[in-house]
CSV table of C-alpha atoms in Angstrom, one decimal:
chain,number,residue,atom,x,y,z
A,895,ARG,CA,0.0,0.0,0.0
A,896,LEU,CA,1.1,3.6,-0.7
A,897,PHE,CA,1.0,6.5,1.7
A,898,LEU,CA,1.5,10.2,1.6
A,899,GLU,CA,4.2,11.4,4.0
A,900,LYS,CA,4.0,14.9,5.3
A,901,THR,CA,7.3,16.6,4.6
A,902,SER,CA,7.0,20.3,5.4
A,903,GLY,CA,4.0,22.6,5.6
A,904,ALA,CA,1.2,21.2,3.5
A,905,SER,CA,3.6,19.3,1.2
A,906,LEU,CA,3.3,15.5,0.8
A,907,LYS,CA,5.2,12.9,-1.0
A,908,LEU,CA,4.3,9.3,-2.0
A,909,VAL,CA,6.1,6.6,-0.1
A,910,THR,CA,5.7,2.8,0.4
A,911,GLN,CA,4.4,1.6,3.8
A,912,VAL,CA,7.4,-0.8,4.4
A,913,THR,CA,10.4,1.0,3.2
A,914,LYS,CA,9.2,4.6,3.5
A,915,ARG,CA,11.1,5.3,0.3
A,916,GLU,CA,10.0,7.9,-2.2
A,917,LEU,CA,8.7,6.4,-5.4
A,918,LYS,CA,10.9,7.5,-8.3
A,919,PRO,CA,8.4,6.9,-11.2
A,920,ILE,CA,6.0,9.5,-9.9
A,921,LYS,CA,8.4,12.4,-10.8
A,922,LYS,CA,6.2,15.6,-11.0
A,923,TRP,CA,3.5,14.0,-8.9
A,924,GLN,CA,5.7,13.4,-5.8
A,925,ARG,CA,4.6,16.6,-4.2
A,926,LEU,CA,0.8,16.8,-3.6
A,927,GLU,CA,-1.2,19.3,-1.6
A,928,ILE,CA,-3.1,18.0,1.5
A,929,ALA,CA,-5.9,20.5,1.2
A,930,PHE,CA,-6.5,19.7,-2.5
A,931,LEU,CA,-6.6,15.9,-1.8
A,932,GLN,CA,-9.0,16.4,1.1
A,933,THR,CA,-11.3,18.6,-0.9
A,934,HIS,CA,-11.5,16.1,-3.7
A,935,GLY,CA,-11.9,13.1,-1.5
A,936,PHE,CA,-8.6,11.3,-2.3
A,937,LEU,CA,-7.5,10.9,1.4
A,938,LEU,CA,-8.9,7.9,3.2
A,939,LYS,CA,-7.4,8.3,6.7
A,940,SER,CA,-4.3,9.6,8.5
A,941,CYS,CA,-2.0,7.9,10.8
A,942,SER,CA,0.8,9.9,12.5
A,943,SER,CA,2.6,11.8,9.7
A,944,PHE,CA,1.3,9.5,7.0
A,945,PHE,CA,-1.9,9.8,4.9
A,946,CYS,CA,-3.4,6.7,3.3
A,947,LEU,CA,-4.9,7.1,-0.2
A,948,LYS,CA,-8.0,5.3,-1.4
A,949,GLN,CA,-7.1,1.9,-2.8
A,950,GLU,CA,-9.0,2.4,-6.1
A,951,TYR,CA,-6.4,4.9,-7.2
A,952,PHE,CA,-3.6,2.3,-7.2
A,953,ASN,CA,-2.7,-0.9,-9.1
A,954,HIS,CA,-1.2,-3.5,-6.8
A,955,GLY,CA,0.0,-0.7,-4.5
A,956,THR,CA,2.9,0.3,-6.8
A,957,VAL,CA,1.7,2.4,-9.7
A,958,LEU,CA,-0.8,5.2,-10.2
A,959,LEU,CA,-3.9,4.2,-12.2
A,960,PRO,CA,-4.7,6.4,-15.2
A,961,ILE,CA,-7.9,7.8,-13.5
A,962,PHE,CA,-5.8,9.1,-10.6
A,963,ALA,CA,-3.1,10.5,-13.0
A,964,GLU,CA,-5.6,12.3,-15.2
A,965,LYS,CA,-7.3,13.9,-12.1
A,966,PHE,CA,-3.9,15.3,-11.0
A,967,LYS,CA,-2.4,16.0,-14.5
A,968,PHE,CA,-4.1,19.4,-14.8
A,969,PHE,CA,-3.4,20.3,-11.2
A,970,PHE,CA,0.3,19.8,-11.6
A,971,LEU,CA,0.6,21.4,-15.0
A,972,MET,CA,-0.9,24.6,-13.5
A,973,SER,CA,1.4,24.7,-10.4
A,974,PRO,CA,3.5,27.9,-10.5
A,975,LYS,CA,7.0,27.5,-11.8
A,976,THR,CA,10.2,29.6,-11.8
A,977,PRO,CA,12.0,30.8,-14.9
A,978,LYS,CA,15.0,28.6,-14.3
A,979,GLU,CA,12.8,25.5,-14.8
A,980,SER,CA,12.4,26.4,-18.5
A,981,VAL,CA,16.0,27.5,-19.1
A,982,THR,CA,17.2,26.2,-22.5
A,983,ILE,CA,20.8,26.6,-23.8
A,984,LEU,CA,21.8,25.8,-27.4
A,985,THR,CA,25.5,26.0,-28.4
A,986,ASP,CA,26.7,25.7,-32.0
A,987,LEU,CA,29.4,26.7,-34.4
A,988,VAL,CA,28.9,29.1,-37.3
A,989,LEU,CA,29.8,27.3,-40.6
A,990,PRO,CA,30.7,28.9,-43.9
A,991,ALA,CA,27.4,27.8,-45.6
A,992,GLU,CA,25.4,29.8,-42.9
A,993,THR,CA,27.1,33.2,-43.6
A,994,ASN,CA,26.6,36.1,-45.9
A,995,PRO,CA,29.2,37.7,-48.4
A,996,LEU,CA,30.8,39.4,-45.4
A,997,ASN,CA,31.3,36.0,-43.7
A,998,ASN,CA,28.9,36.8,-40.9
A,999,LEU,CA,26.1,34.6,-39.8
A,1000,PHE,CA,22.8,35.2,-41.7
A,1001,GLY,CA,20.3,37.0,-39.6
A,1002,GLY,CA,17.6,34.5,-40.6
A,1003,GLU,CA,19.8,31.6,-39.5
A,1004,LEU,CA,20.2,33.2,-36.0
A,1005,LEU,CA,16.5,33.9,-35.7
A,1006,ALA,CA,15.8,30.2,-36.4
A,1007,ARG,CA,18.2,29.2,-33.7
A,1008,MET,CA,16.6,31.6,-31.3
A,1009,ASP,CA,13.1,30.4,-32.2
A,1010,ARG,CA,14.1,26.7,-31.5
A,1011,ALA,CA,15.5,27.6,-28.1
A,1012,CYS,CA,12.5,29.6,-27.2
A,1013,SER,CA,10.2,26.9,-28.4
A,1014,ILE,CA,11.9,24.3,-26.1
A,1015,ALA,CA,11.8,26.8,-23.1
A,1016,ALA,CA,8.0,27.3,-23.7
A,1017,ARG,CA,7.5,23.6,-23.9
A,1018,ARG,CA,9.4,22.9,-20.7
A,1019,HIS,CA,7.3,25.4,-18.9
A,1020,SER,CA,3.9,24.4,-20.2
A,1021,ARG,CA,4.5,20.7,-21.0
A,1022,ARG,CA,2.3,21.3,-24.0
A,1023,ILE,CA,2.5,21.7,-27.7
A,1024,VAL,CA,3.6,25.3,-28.3
A,1025,VAL,CA,3.5,27.5,-31.4
A,1026,THR,CA,5.2,30.8,-32.2
A,1027,ALA,CA,2.7,33.6,-31.9
A,1028,SER,CA,4.9,36.6,-32.5
A,1029,VAL,CA,8.5,37.9,-32.4
A,1030,ASN,CA,8.1,41.1,-30.3
A,1031,HIS,CA,11.6,42.4,-30.4
A,1032,VAL,CA,15.0,41.4,-31.9
A,1033,SER,CA,18.1,43.4,-31.5
A,1034,PHE,CA,21.4,42.7,-33.4
A,1035,ALA,CA,24.1,44.3,-31.4
A,1036,LYS,CA,27.1,42.9,-33.3
A,1037,ALA,CA,27.9,40.6,-36.3
A,1038,VAL,CA,28.6,37.0,-35.7
A,1039,PRO,CA,31.6,36.0,-37.8
A,1040,VAL,CA,32.2,32.6,-39.3
A,1041,GLY,CA,33.8,30.1,-37.0
A,1042,SER,CA,32.2,31.7,-33.9
A,1043,VAL,CA,30.8,29.6,-31.1
A,1044,VAL,CA,27.3,30.9,-30.6
A,1045,THR,CA,25.3,30.2,-27.4
A,1046,VAL,CA,21.5,30.9,-27.3
A,1047,GLU,CA,20.0,31.1,-23.9
A,1048,ALA,CA,16.2,31.2,-23.5
A,1049,LYS,CA,13.7,31.1,-20.6
A,1050,VAL,CA,10.1,32.0,-20.0
A,1051,SER,CA,9.9,35.5,-18.5
A,1052,ARG,CA,6.2,35.6,-17.9
A,1053,ALA,CA,3.1,33.5,-18.6
A,1054,PHE,CA,-0.5,34.8,-19.1
A,1055,ASN,CA,-3.5,32.6,-19.9
A,1056,SER,CA,-2.3,30.4,-22.7
A,1057,SER,CA,0.6,32.6,-23.9
A,1058,MET,CA,4.1,32.8,-22.7
A,1059,GLU,CA,6.8,35.5,-23.2
A,1060,VAL,CA,10.2,34.0,-23.7
A,1061,TYR,CA,13.3,36.1,-23.4
A,1062,VAL,CA,16.4,35.0,-25.3
A,1063,ASP,CA,20.0,36.1,-25.1
A,1064,VAL,CA,22.7,35.3,-27.7
A,1065,TRP,CA,26.3,35.2,-26.8
A,1066,ILE,CA,29.5,34.7,-28.8
A,1067,GLU,CA,32.6,33.3,-27.3
A,1068,ASP,CA,36.1,34.6,-28.0
A,1069,ARG,CA,38.3,31.8,-29.3
A,1070,GLU,CA,41.4,32.7,-27.4
A,1071,SER,CA,40.2,34.2,-24.1
A,1072,GLY,CA,37.0,32.3,-23.8
A,1073,LEU,CA,35.2,35.5,-22.8
A,1074,ARG,CA,31.6,35.8,-23.9
A,1075,SER,CA,29.9,39.0,-25.3
A,1076,ARG,CA,26.3,39.6,-26.0
A,1077,ALA,CA,25.6,39.6,-29.7
A,1078,ASN,CA,21.8,39.6,-29.8
A,1079,GLU,CA,18.6,39.5,-27.8
A,1080,GLY,CA,15.0,38.9,-28.5
A,1081,ILE,CA,11.5,38.4,-27.1
A,1082,TYR,CA,9.2,35.7,-28.5
A,1083,THR,CA,5.6,34.9,-27.6
A,1084,PHE,CA,4.4,31.3,-27.7
A,1085,VAL,CA,0.9,29.9,-27.2
A,1086,ALA,CA,0.3,26.5,-25.7
A,1087,VAL,CA,-2.2,24.4,-27.6
A,1088,ASP,CA,-3.8,20.9,-27.4
A,1089,GLU,CA,-3.8,18.2,-30.1
A,1090,THR,CA,-6.6,20.1,-32.0
A,1091,GLY,CA,-4.7,23.4,-32.0
A,1092,SER,CA,-6.9,25.0,-29.4
A,1093,PRO,CA,-5.2,27.3,-26.8
A,1094,VAL,CA,-4.9,25.8,-23.3
A,1095,PRO,CA,-4.0,27.4,-20.0
A,1096,VAL,CA,-0.5,27.4,-18.7
A,1097,ALA,CA,1.1,27.7,-15.2
A,1098,GLN,CA,2.1,31.1,-13.9
A,1099,ILE,CA,5.7,32.3,-13.4
A,1100,VAL,CA,7.3,33.2,-10.1
A,1101,PRO,CA,10.4,35.3,-10.8
A,1102,GLU,CA,13.4,34.9,-8.4
A,1103,THR,CA,16.3,37.1,-9.4
A,1104,ALA,CA,16.3,40.8,-9.9
A,1105,LEU,CA,16.7,40.4,-13.7
A,1106,GLU,CA,13.8,37.9,-13.8
A,1107,LYS,CA,11.6,40.3,-11.8
A,1108,GLU,CA,12.5,43.1,-14.2
A,1109,ARG,CA,11.6,41.1,-17.3
A,1110,PHE,CA,8.5,39.8,-15.6
A,1111,ASP,CA,7.2,43.3,-14.9
A,1112,GLY,CA,8.1,44.5,-18.3
A,1113,ALA,CA,6.3,41.6,-20.0
A,1114,LEU,CA,2.8,43.0,-19.0
A,1115,ARG,CA,3.7,46.4,-20.4
A,1116,ARG,CA,4.9,44.8,-23.7
A,1117,LYS,CA,1.8,42.7,-23.9
A,1118,GLN,CA,-0.5,45.8,-23.4
A,1119,LEU,CA,1.4,47.7,-26.0
A,1120,SER,CA,1.0,44.8,-28.5
A,1121,LEU,CA,-2.7,44.7,-27.8
A,1122,ILE,CA,-3.1,48.4,-28.3
A,1123,LEU,CA,-1.2,48.3,-31.6
A,1124,ALA,CA,-3.3,45.4,-32.7
A,1125,GLY,CA,-6.5,47.3,-31.9
A,1126,LYS,CA,-7.5,44.7,-29.2
A,1127,MET,CA,-7.1,47.1,-26.2
A,1128,VAL,CA,-8.1,50.7,-25.5
A,1129,ALA,CA,-5.1,52.8,-24.4
A,1130,ASP,CA,-6.9,53.9,-21.3
A,1131,ASP,CA,-7.1,50.3,-20.1
A,1132,ALA,CA,-3.4,49.8,-20.3
A,1133,THR,CA,-2.8,50.6,-16.6
A,1134,GLU,CA,0.8,49.3,-16.5
A,1135,LEU,CA,1.8,51.1,-19.6
A,1136,LYS,CA,0.2,54.4,-18.4
A,1137,ALA,CA,2.1,54.1,-15.1
A,1138,LEU,CA,5.4,54.7,-17.0
A,1139,PHE,CA,4.2,58.3,-17.9
A,1140,ASN,CA,2.7,59.2,-14.6
């Protein structure tokens, strides 16, 4: 039989009755919320610091049944996440076939690399199919010469209903010193969809570092500006954007 062991606060983890070891196959479902389980009738009884789950949600006491997994899938997909959980780093070399007549990397080739990194970051955050909705900003600070080692770093800066803003930085590495310099940055917007292509909700972002908080706050202003330019929002309703001029 499986139990939920109380760890800290209202956090629980699945353990076996005999060994009290945490079950590895559960992965994202290792941490469950007591209040949520009690509200939805999953808890049968409690004994000391352990909570017993109703037997119908388990198969031979070792694996979760699909019905239990489905009930909790949406709950865990919507649990708030930090930007570092979506970090994606792609490192590659600039080859001659990818350059222009000046032997610098094609802008389109770099945009494609950025789009791939941002796509992976959005997918890691949402755990859904994601599609590119827009490229809000791209800045080419310096040329990327042939033979350069290019590193593209992307992570979700903010999530809204079904859309996610992904901030991407591009670095080039000096061959001799190994020092990195920023060559490019961009802001992409992705939308999470289901198998039919319909938008689905995504988890919210909880920024941690000062830079993450700065980008998180700026994301709402950028979204409001995009909505105004697209005619989908009245300027008077853009409270965050108006605050910049007050």
